[in-house]
């Protein structure tokens, strides 16, 4: 009787060990992760002073973006400082001052844990030269300080959409007086862990 029980157990050993690697491989292949890409575009509102007075003028813009993108596999926190030195003011509304440009992209696939936290904290630059020069200097409001003359309002949520790069979530930072919009598009890109 003991011999039969022992033989049955030996017969099950190859079956158990044969299925274990297949289950592990199938489980790992099915795990879908994500990595993010952030693009930026700068537009002027139709009533922006630079559109009404400075069509065709050259200028430059730079801004600061605070980015926090943390997961178990990838950690990033810092300030991004893109600058665009050769901007030409378009001849009408609806045309961007800065074409859509990649700002940041993760190179590591990680578990899904929500979107990165992105905030435009300041925007600066100028358009034209001489007496007609227009300066742009917009910052966020801070507790305990006076409201800035050209306040920058970040975090305005826009409708999600889709374009040539895929599905995106969009957020806008808008200046009060200079009437400029910094649009950020966050693309979640599917990948395998």
mmCIF file of C-alpha atoms in Angstrom:
data_model
loop_
_atom_site.group_PDB
_atom_site.id
_atom_site.type_symbol
_atom_site.label_atom_id
_atom_site.label_comp_id
_atom_site.label_asym_id
_atom_site.label_seq_id
_atom_site.Cartn_x
_atom_site.Cartn_y
_atom_site.Cartn_z
ATOM 1 C CA UNK A 1 0.000 0.000 0.000
ATOM 2 C CA UNK A 2 2.801 2.413 0.847
ATOM 3 C CA UNK A 3 4.527 1.522 -2.391
ATOM 4 C CA UNK A 4 1.406 2.411 -4.493
ATOM 5 C CA UNK A 5 1.006 5.778 -2.736
ATOM 6 C CA UNK A 6 4.687 6.543 -3.280
ATOM 7 C CA UNK A 7 4.401 5.674 -7.005
ATOM 8 C CA UNK A 8 1.343 7.917 -7.432
ATOM 9 C CA UNK A 9 3.202 10.842 -5.855
ATOM 10 C CA UNK A 10 6.174 10.249 -8.139
ATOM 11 C CA UNK A 11 3.839 10.247 -11.143
ATOM 12 C CA UNK A 12 2.465 13.698 -10.150
ATOM 13 C CA UNK A 13 5.906 15.334 -9.734
ATOM 14 C CA UNK A 14 6.620 15.829 -13.485
ATOM 15 C CA UNK A 15 3.101 17.190 -14.039
ATOM 16 C CA UNK A 16 3.403 19.734 -11.213
ATOM 17 C CA UNK A 17 6.890 20.915 -12.218
ATOM 18 C CA UNK A 18 5.966 20.941 -15.914
ATOM 19 C CA UNK A 19 3.023 23.315 -15.374
ATOM 20 C CA UNK A 20 4.748 25.692 -12.971
ATOM 21 C CA UNK A 21 7.027 27.447 -15.513
ATOM 22 C CA UNK A 22 4.215 27.799 -18.036
ATOM 23 C CA UNK A 23 1.965 29.468 -15.482
ATOM 24 C CA UNK A 24 4.733 31.832 -14.426
ATOM 25 C CA UNK A 25 5.479 32.855 -18.017
ATOM 26 C CA UNK A 26 1.801 33.359 -18.880
ATOM 27 C CA UNK A 27 1.225 35.450 -15.746
ATOM 28 C CA UNK A 28 4.253 37.677 -16.407
ATOM 29 C CA UNK A 29 3.374 38.260 -20.050
ATOM 30 C CA UNK A 30 -0.117 39.446 -19.168
ATOM 31 C CA UNK A 31 1.085 42.190 -16.791
ATOM 32 C CA UNK A 32 0.605 45.525 -18.536
ATOM 33 C CA UNK A 33 2.388 48.631 -17.285
ATOM 34 C CA UNK A 34 2.647 52.244 -18.395
ATOM 35 C CA UNK A 35 5.182 54.982 -19.048
ATOM 36 C CA UNK A 36 4.349 58.656 -19.583
ATOM 37 C CA UNK A 37 5.286 61.310 -22.097
ATOM 38 C CA UNK A 38 4.587 65.024 -21.562
ATOM 39 C CA UNK A 39 4.338 67.487 -24.458
ATOM 40 C CA UNK A 40 3.996 71.262 -24.265
ATOM 41 C CA UNK A 41 2.458 73.870 -26.559
ATOM 42 C CA UNK A 42 2.094 77.648 -26.065
ATOM 43 C CA UNK A 43 -0.855 79.574 -27.499
ATOM 44 C CA UNK A 44 -2.100 83.149 -27.246
ATOM 45 C CA UNK A 45 -5.735 83.939 -26.499
ATOM 46 C CA UNK A 46 -7.564 85.780 -29.338
ATOM 47 C CA UNK A 47 -7.575 88.971 -27.210
ATOM 48 C CA UNK A 48 -3.872 88.731 -26.225
ATOM 49 C CA UNK A 49 -1.998 92.069 -26.462
ATOM 50 C CA UNK A 50 0.834 90.545 -28.512
ATOM 51 C CA UNK A 51 -1.608 89.371 -31.213
ATOM 52 C CA UNK A 52 -3.213 92.785 -31.602
ATOM 53 C CA UNK A 53 -0.001 94.865 -31.554
ATOM 54 C CA UNK A 54 2.968 92.675 -32.496
ATOM 55 C CA UNK A 55 2.044 90.448 -35.449
ATOM 56 C CA UNK A 56 5.217 89.070 -37.008
ATOM 57 C CA UNK A 57 7.448 90.277 -34.158
ATOM 58 C CA UNK A 58 10.158 87.991 -32.812
ATOM 59 C CA UNK A 59 10.406 86.978 -29.194
ATOM 60 C CA UNK A 60 11.389 84.332 -26.696
ATOM 61 C CA UNK A 61 9.705 82.470 -23.873
ATOM 62 C CA UNK A 62 10.916 80.277 -21.042
ATOM 63 C CA UNK A 63 9.038 78.699 -18.183
ATOM 64 C CA UNK A 64 9.475 76.427 -15.199
ATOM 65 C CA UNK A 65 7.564 73.189 -14.765
ATOM 66 C CA UNK A 66 7.552 71.274 -11.472
ATOM 67 C CA UNK A 67 7.226 67.532 -12.158
ATOM 68 C CA UNK A 68 6.678 64.652 -9.760
ATOM 69 C CA UNK A 69 6.487 61.178 -11.292
ATOM 70 C CA UNK A 70 7.110 58.465 -8.725
ATOM 71 C CA UNK A 71 6.581 54.732 -8.831
ATOM 72 C CA UNK A 72 8.332 51.676 -7.415
ATOM 73 C CA UNK A 73 10.332 51.244 -10.629
ATOM 74 C CA UNK A 74 11.024 54.890 -11.453
ATOM 75 C CA UNK A 75 11.320 58.049 -9.351
ATOM 76 C CA UNK A 76 11.568 61.580 -10.720
ATOM 77 C CA UNK A 77 11.053 64.905 -8.990
ATOM 78 C CA UNK A 78 12.451 68.144 -10.290
ATOM 79 C CA UNK A 79 12.085 71.380 -12.173
ATOM 80 C CA UNK A 80 12.131 71.414 -15.961
ATOM 81 C CA UNK A 81 13.127 74.707 -17.587
ATOM 82 C CA UNK A 82 12.387 74.675 -21.309
ATOM 83 C CA UNK A 83 13.117 77.794 -23.339
ATOM 84 C CA UNK A 84 12.090 78.793 -26.834
ATOM 85 C CA UNK A 85 14.354 81.566 -28.185
ATOM 86 C CA UNK A 86 13.056 82.030 -31.756
ATOM 87 C CA UNK A 87 9.316 82.631 -31.571
ATOM 88 C CA UNK A 88 7.470 84.605 -34.231
ATOM 89 C CA UNK A 89 4.093 86.061 -33.250
ATOM 90 C CA UNK A 90 1.486 84.582 -35.628
ATOM 91 C CA UNK A 91 -0.684 86.814 -37.793
ATOM 92 C CA UNK A 92 -3.915 85.582 -36.229
ATOM 93 C CA UNK A 93 -5.478 83.656 -33.343
ATOM 94 C CA UNK A 94 -5.526 79.874 -33.266
ATOM 95 C CA UNK A 95 -1.918 79.455 -34.399
ATOM 96 C CA UNK A 96 0.525 78.405 -31.662
ATOM 97 C CA UNK A 97 3.477 80.496 -30.534
ATOM 98 C CA UNK A 98 5.307 77.253 -29.721
ATOM 99 C CA UNK A 99 4.457 74.104 -31.684
ATOM 100 C CA UNK A 100 3.811 70.918 -29.731
ATOM 101 C CA UNK A 101 7.175 69.790 -28.353
ATOM 102 C CA UNK A 102 8.214 66.856 -26.172
ATOM 103 C CA UNK A 103 9.038 68.113 -22.694
ATOM 104 C CA UNK A 104 9.758 64.856 -20.835
ATOM 105 C CA UNK A 105 9.387 61.099 -21.286
ATOM 106 C CA UNK A 106 9.914 58.134 -18.993
ATOM 107 C CA UNK A 107 12.177 55.400 -20.265
ATOM 108 C CA UNK A 108 11.135 52.838 -17.644
ATOM 109 C CA UNK A 109 7.889 50.876 -17.756
ATOM 110 C CA UNK A 110 6.166 50.797 -14.346
ATOM 111 C CA UNK A 111 2.938 49.822 -12.635
ATOM 112 C CA UNK A 112 -0.091 52.012 -13.200
ATOM 113 C CA UNK A 113 -0.237 54.510 -10.349
ATOM 114 C CA UNK A 114 -1.978 57.550 -11.807
ATOM 115 C CA UNK A 115 -0.690 60.489 -13.807
ATOM 116 C CA UNK A 116 2.452 62.452 -12.986
ATOM 117 C CA UNK A 117 1.860 65.723 -11.126
ATOM 118 C CA UNK A 118 2.822 68.612 -13.413
ATOM 119 C CA UNK A 119 2.605 72.326 -12.543
ATOM 120 C CA UNK A 120 3.781 75.349 -14.526
ATOM 121 C CA UNK A 121 5.125 77.688 -11.830
ATOM 122 C CA UNK A 122 6.369 80.652 -13.877
ATOM 123 C CA UNK A 123 6.483 82.011 -17.409
ATOM 124 C CA UNK A 124 8.787 84.729 -18.677
ATOM 125 C CA UNK A 125 10.030 86.262 -21.883
ATOM 126 C CA UNK A 126 9.630 89.195 -24.233
ATOM 127 C CA UNK A 127 8.407 90.102 -27.714
ATOM 128 C CA UNK A 128 9.735 92.783 -30.093
ATOM 129 C CA UNK A 129 12.557 95.254 -29.407
ATOM 130 C CA UNK A 130 12.846 98.952 -28.657
ATOM 131 C CA UNK A 131 9.886 101.058 -27.532
ATOM 132 C CA UNK A 132 7.307 98.468 -28.581
ATOM 133 C CA UNK A 133 8.893 95.691 -26.502
ATOM 134 C CA UNK A 134 6.409 93.658 -24.433
ATOM 135 C CA UNK A 135 7.704 91.831 -21.361
ATOM 136 C CA UNK A 136 6.022 88.711 -20.006
ATOM 137 C CA UNK A 137 6.609 87.804 -16.375
ATOM 138 C CA UNK A 138 3.916 85.629 -14.829
ATOM 139 C CA UNK A 139 4.133 83.598 -11.617
ATOM 140 C CA UNK A 140 1.794 81.590 -9.413
ATOM 141 C CA UNK A 141 0.040 83.176 -6.465
ATOM 142 C CA UNK A 142 1.718 82.350 -3.127
ATOM 143 C CA UNK A 143 0.204 82.449 0.353
ATOM 144 C CA UNK A 144 1.275 85.538 2.266
ATOM 145 C CA UNK A 145 2.361 87.516 -0.821
ATOM 146 C CA UNK A 146 0.530 90.073 -2.948
ATOM 147 C CA UNK A 147 -1.195 88.790 -6.057
ATOM 148 C CA UNK A 148 1.329 89.112 -8.906
ATOM 149 C CA UNK A 149 0.558 91.682 -11.635
ATOM 150 C CA UNK A 150 0.434 88.946 -14.294
ATOM 151 C CA UNK A 151 -0.832 85.973 -12.317
ATOM 152 C CA UNK A 152 -0.250 82.486 -13.695
ATOM 153 C CA UNK A 153 -3.130 80.114 -12.981
ATOM 154 C CA UNK A 154 -1.970 76.474 -13.327
ATOM 155 C CA UNK A 155 -3.926 73.239 -13.338
ATOM 156 C CA UNK A 156 -6.885 74.142 -15.538
ATOM 157 C CA UNK A 157 -8.150 70.747 -16.674
ATOM 158 C CA UNK A 158 -8.986 70.434 -20.378
ATOM 159 C CA UNK A 159 -10.929 67.677 -22.123
ATOM 160 C CA UNK A 160 -9.008 64.495 -22.794
ATOM 161 C CA UNK A 161 -8.442 63.676 -26.421
ATOM 162 C CA UNK A 162 -6.478 61.680 -28.915
ATOM 163 C CA UNK A 163 -4.013 62.607 -31.640
ATOM 164 C CA UNK A 164 -1.184 61.020 -33.647
ATOM 165 C CA UNK A 165 0.684 60.057 -30.438
ATOM 166 C CA UNK A 166 -2.381 58.443 -28.810
ATOM 167 C CA UNK A 167 -4.731 59.208 -25.915
ATOM 168 C CA UNK A 168 -3.795 62.236 -23.797
ATOM 169 C CA UNK A 169 -4.908 64.164 -20.728
ATOM 170 C CA UNK A 170 -4.484 67.930 -21.034
ATOM 171 C CA UNK A 171 -3.889 70.691 -18.493
ATOM 172 C CA UNK A 172 -3.456 74.424 -19.013
ATOM 173 C CA UNK A 173 -1.635 77.213 -17.222
ATOM 174 C CA UNK A 174 -2.989 80.644 -18.178
ATOM 175 C CA UNK A 175 -1.604 84.137 -17.591
ATOM 176 C CA UNK A 176 -4.082 86.815 -16.587
ATOM 177 C CA UNK A 177 -2.747 89.961 -18.311
ATOM 178 C CA UNK A 178 -0.551 88.716 -21.156
ATOM 179 C CA UNK A 179 -3.265 86.142 -22.058
ATOM 180 C CA UNK A 180 -0.900 83.275 -22.872
ATOM 181 C CA UNK A 181 -1.710 79.581 -22.415
ATOM 182 C CA UNK A 182 0.823 76.844 -21.701
ATOM 183 C CA UNK A 183 -0.870 73.539 -22.566
ATOM 184 C CA UNK A 184 0.571 70.295 -21.229
ATOM 185 C CA UNK A 185 -0.453 66.942 -22.715
ATOM 186 C CA UNK A 186 0.241 63.784 -20.719
ATOM 187 C CA UNK A 187 0.311 60.601 -22.801
ATOM 188 C CA UNK A 188 0.015 57.243 -20.985
ATOM 189 C CA UNK A 189 1.890 54.733 -23.171
ATOM 190 C CA UNK A 190 1.133 51.034 -22.607
ATOM 191 C CA UNK A 191 4.117 48.725 -22.109
ATOM 192 C CA UNK A 192 4.895 45.313 -20.608
ATOM 193 C CA UNK A 193 6.548 45.047 -17.191
#
